Amino acid sequence: MLWNLFITFFKIGLMSFGGGYAMLPVIQHEVNQHGWLSDQAFADTVALAGMAPGPIATNSATLIGFKTAGASGAFAATAGMVLPSLLIVVVIATFFLKYHRHERVKAAFYGLRPVVTGLIAYAALRYGLASTEESGIWNWSLLGGLIITACVVVGMIRYKMHPAAALVLSGLLGIAFFS
C-alpha cells in the first residue's frame, strides 16, 4: 500500500503542471481508480486541504495517504508528491539560466497557460457541483455557492479585495448560507 501511494503521487507530481488546483483532477482520477476514497470523501479532503497552510495538492496527498494507510501513508504520499518537484527544479535550474530567453522556451510556457486554466476551471466546476449529484443540478447549496463566487469575483476584480479578505468573506457567507 505504501509503495502504491508513493508511486501514484510520484507520477502525479512528475506529470502535472500548473500548481495544486490544476493537479486536483489528476489526483481524483487516481484516487477513484484505486478506490481509496469516495467522491464525497475526496471533496471533503480537498476542502480540508485547501484550508490548511501550504500547497493544496501536497496537503491533499498527505490527507489521502493518512486516510488510506495512517501516518506512514501520509509520509509516503507526501514524499511521492514532493520528490519530483525537487528533482525537476534542481535539473531545470541548471539549464534555465542559459536558455530562458530562447523563443521556443517562451512559446512552450505560453502554450501551457490555457491548459492550466482549463484544468483549474474543471476542478472548480467539479468540486463546486459535488453537492448537486444526489439532489439534482439546482439546489440551495449550488445557489449559495454561486452567490458566494459572484461576491468574491466582484470584490476581487472591481474593489481589488485582498485574497485573505475574500477567504474571510467566503467563510462568513458560507456560515450565513449553510448554517
GROMACS .gro file of C-alpha atoms in nm:
model
  179
    1MET     CA    1   0.000   0.000   0.000
    2LEU     CA    2   0.277   0.246   0.092
    3TRP     CA    3   0.467   0.180  -0.230
    4ASN     CA    4   0.143   0.222  -0.427
    5LEU     CA    5   0.077   0.560  -0.259
    6PHE     CA    6   0.435   0.673  -0.321
    7ILE     CA    7   0.441   0.570  -0.688
    8THR     CA    8   0.096   0.711  -0.762
    9PHE     CA    9   0.174   1.050  -0.614
   10PHE     CA   10   0.524   1.047  -0.763
   11LYS     CA   11   0.367   1.008  -1.110
   12ILE     CA   12   0.118   1.286  -1.033
   13GLY     CA   13   0.395   1.515  -0.909
   14LEU     CA   14   0.610   1.432  -1.209
   15MET     CA   15   0.349   1.474  -1.482
   16SER     CA   16   0.128   1.758  -1.356
   17PHE     CA   17   0.172   2.123  -1.445
   18GLY     CA   18   0.010   2.441  -1.317
   19GLY     CA   19   0.006   2.409  -0.943
   20GLY     CA   20  -0.213   2.234  -0.692
   21TYR     CA   21  -0.556   2.319  -0.825
   22ALA     CA   22  -0.460   2.201  -1.172
   23MET     CA   23  -0.345   1.870  -1.019
   24LEU     CA   24  -0.675   1.800  -0.842
   25PRO     CA   25  -0.849   1.633  -1.140
   26VAL     CA   26  -0.549   1.402  -1.185
   27ILE     CA   27  -0.542   1.321  -0.813
   28GLN     CA   28  -0.915   1.248  -0.815
   29HIS     CA   29  -0.880   1.019  -1.116
   30GLU     CA   30  -0.607   0.818  -0.942
   31VAL     CA   31  -0.796   0.807  -0.611
   32ASN     CA   32  -1.107   0.681  -0.792
   33GLN     CA   33  -0.908   0.428  -0.992
   34HIS     CA   34  -0.750   0.284  -0.674
   35GLY     CA   35  -1.076   0.306  -0.478
   36TRP     CA   36  -0.907   0.489  -0.191
   37LEU     CA   37  -1.190   0.738  -0.120
   38SER     CA   38  -1.548   0.802  -0.226
   39ASP     CA   39  -1.620   1.114  -0.431
   40GLN     CA   40  -1.771   1.287  -0.127
   41ALA     CA   41  -1.476   1.190   0.095
   42PHE     CA   42  -1.240   1.322  -0.172
   43ALA     CA   43  -1.430   1.652  -0.195
   44ASP     CA   44  -1.416   1.682   0.186
   45THR     CA   45  -1.044   1.604   0.181
   46VAL     CA   46  -0.979   1.872  -0.081
   47ALA     CA   47  -1.181   2.125   0.120
   48LEU     CA   48  -0.979   2.047   0.433
   49ALA     CA   49  -0.653   2.056   0.236
   50GLY     CA   50  -0.747   2.398   0.097
   51MET     CA   51  -0.794   2.538   0.447
   52ALA     CA   52  -0.454   2.418   0.569
   53PRO     CA   53  -0.144   2.627   0.501
   54GLY     CA   54   0.066   2.508   0.210
   55PRO     CA   55   0.003   2.377  -0.140
   56ILE     CA   56  -0.335   2.212  -0.183
   57ALA     CA   57  -0.204   1.919  -0.389
   58THR     CA   58   0.057   1.830  -0.128
   59ASN     CA   59  -0.193   1.874   0.154
   60SER     CA   60  -0.440   1.655  -0.037
   61ALA     CA   61  -0.176   1.387  -0.090
   62THR     CA   62  -0.093   1.394   0.280
   63LEU     CA   63  -0.457   1.360   0.385
   64ILE     CA   64  -0.531   1.089   0.129
   65GLY     CA   65  -0.224   0.896   0.242
   66PHE     CA   66  -0.327   0.935   0.605
   67LYS     CA   67  -0.684   0.822   0.541
   68THR     CA   68  -0.558   0.528   0.339
   69ALA     CA   69  -0.260   0.400   0.544
   70GLY     CA   70  -0.216   0.617   0.853
   71ALA     CA   71   0.092   0.826   0.930
   72SER     CA   72   0.323   0.617   0.714
   73GLY     CA   73   0.078   0.653   0.425
   74ALA     CA   74   0.078   1.030   0.474
   75PHE     CA   75   0.458   1.030   0.460
   76ALA     CA   76   0.472   0.807   0.150
   77ALA     CA   77   0.212   1.011  -0.042
   78THR     CA   78   0.372   1.343   0.054
   79ALA     CA   79   0.721   1.223  -0.038
   80GLY     CA   80   0.589   1.095  -0.369
   81MET     CA   81   0.422   1.429  -0.443
   82VAL     CA   82   0.719   1.649  -0.345
   83LEU     CA   83   1.018   1.450  -0.471
   84PRO     CA   84   0.957   1.501  -0.845
   85SER     CA   85   0.932   1.878  -0.800
   86LEU     CA   86   1.257   1.885  -0.606
   87LEU     CA   87   1.439   1.681  -0.869
   88ILE     CA   88   1.291   1.878  -1.160
   89VAL     CA   89   1.376   2.215  -1.002
   90VAL     CA   90   1.737   2.111  -0.950
   91VAL     CA   91   1.770   1.993  -1.312
   92ILE     CA   92   1.585   2.288  -1.466
   93ALA     CA   93   1.769   2.545  -1.258
   94THR     CA   94   2.097   2.428  -1.406
   95PHE     CA   95   1.972   2.487  -1.762
   96PHE     CA   96   1.714   2.765  -1.725
   97LEU     CA   97   1.959   3.050  -1.680
   98LYS     CA   98   2.123   2.952  -2.007
   99TYR     CA   99   1.807   2.904  -2.217
  100HIS     CA  100   1.531   3.117  -2.058
  101ARG     CA  101   1.541   3.379  -2.334
  102HIS     CA  102   1.509   3.123  -2.614
  103GLU     CA  103   1.192   3.169  -2.824
  104ARG     CA  104   1.087   2.804  -2.809
  105VAL     CA  105   1.111   2.800  -2.431
  106LYS     CA  106   0.892   3.112  -2.411
  107ALA     CA  107   0.646   2.960  -2.659
  108ALA     CA  108   0.620   2.639  -2.455
  109PHE     CA  109   0.531   2.835  -2.142
  110TYR     CA  110   0.270   3.038  -2.331
  111GLY     CA  111   0.124   2.713  -2.465
  112LEU     CA  112   0.086   2.568  -2.116
  113ARG     CA  113  -0.119   2.862  -1.983
  114PRO     CA  114  -0.454   2.768  -2.145
  115VAL     CA  115  -0.417   2.406  -2.034
  116VAL     CA  116  -0.357   2.509  -1.675
  117THR     CA  117  -0.653   2.749  -1.688
  118GLY     CA  118  -0.875   2.471  -1.822
  119LEU     CA  119  -0.766   2.227  -1.551
  120ILE     CA  120  -0.834   2.485  -1.279
  121ALA     CA  121  -1.177   2.564  -1.427
  122TYR     CA  122  -1.257   2.193  -1.439
  123ALA     CA  123  -1.157   2.150  -1.074
  124ALA     CA  124  -1.370   2.448  -0.971
  125LEU     CA  125  -1.675   2.314  -1.155
  126ARG     CA  126  -1.622   1.957  -1.038
  127TYR     CA  127  -1.597   2.048  -0.669
  128GLY     CA  128  -1.847   2.329  -0.691
  129LEU     CA  129  -2.107   2.087  -0.823
  130ALA     CA  130  -2.014   1.798  -0.591
  131SER     CA  131  -2.312   1.865  -0.364
  132THR     CA  132  -2.559   1.853  -0.656
  133GLU     CA  133  -2.504   1.490  -0.760
  134GLU     CA  134  -2.765   1.343  -0.526
  135SER     CA  135  -3.031   1.616  -0.534
  136GLY     CA  136  -3.017   1.730  -0.896
  137ILE     CA  137  -2.833   2.016  -1.058
  138TRP     CA  138  -3.020   2.304  -0.893
  139ASN     CA  139  -3.044   2.321  -0.516
  140TRP     CA  140  -2.986   2.574  -0.239
  141SER     CA  141  -2.624   2.469  -0.193
  142LEU     CA  142  -2.547   2.544  -0.556
  143LEU     CA  143  -2.730   2.877  -0.545
  144GLY     CA  144  -2.544   2.975  -0.227
  145GLY     CA  145  -2.213   2.873  -0.382
  146LEU     CA  146  -2.283   3.077  -0.696
  147ILE     CA  147  -2.372   3.384  -0.487
  148ILE     CA  148  -2.054   3.348  -0.283
  149THR     CA  149  -1.850   3.305  -0.602
  150ALA     CA  150  -2.009   3.613  -0.761
  151CYS     CA  151  -1.945   3.824  -0.449
  152VAL     CA  152  -1.580   3.718  -0.434
  153VAL     CA  153  -1.519   3.770  -0.807
  154VAL     CA  154  -1.679   4.117  -0.800
  155GLY     CA  155  -1.493   4.206  -0.480
  156MET     CA  156  -1.155   4.100  -0.617
  157ILE     CA  157  -1.193   4.248  -0.965
  158ARG     CA  158  -1.388   4.566  -0.903
  159TYR     CA  159  -1.283   4.655  -0.550
  160LYS     CA  160  -0.932   4.499  -0.556
  161MET     CA  161  -1.014   4.291  -0.248
  162HIS     CA  162  -0.719   4.117  -0.088
  163PRO     CA  163  -0.736   3.735  -0.127
  164ALA     CA  164  -0.728   3.691   0.252
  165ALA     CA  165  -1.032   3.919   0.282
  166ALA     CA  166  -1.203   3.716   0.008
  167LEU     CA  167  -1.144   3.399   0.210
  168VAL     CA  168  -1.288   3.558   0.524
  169LEU     CA  169  -1.587   3.691   0.327
  170SER     CA  170  -1.644   3.347   0.172
  171GLY     CA  171  -1.635   3.184   0.512
  172LEU     CA  172  -1.881   3.434   0.657
  173LEU     CA  173  -2.116   3.396   0.363
  174GLY     CA  174  -2.084   3.018   0.394
  175ILE     CA  175  -2.189   3.041   0.758
  176ALA     CA  176  -2.483   3.262   0.660
  177PHE     CA  177  -2.600   3.034   0.376
  178PHE     CA  178  -2.526   2.689   0.511
  179SER     CA  179  -2.582   2.712   0.889
   0.00000   0.00000   0.00000
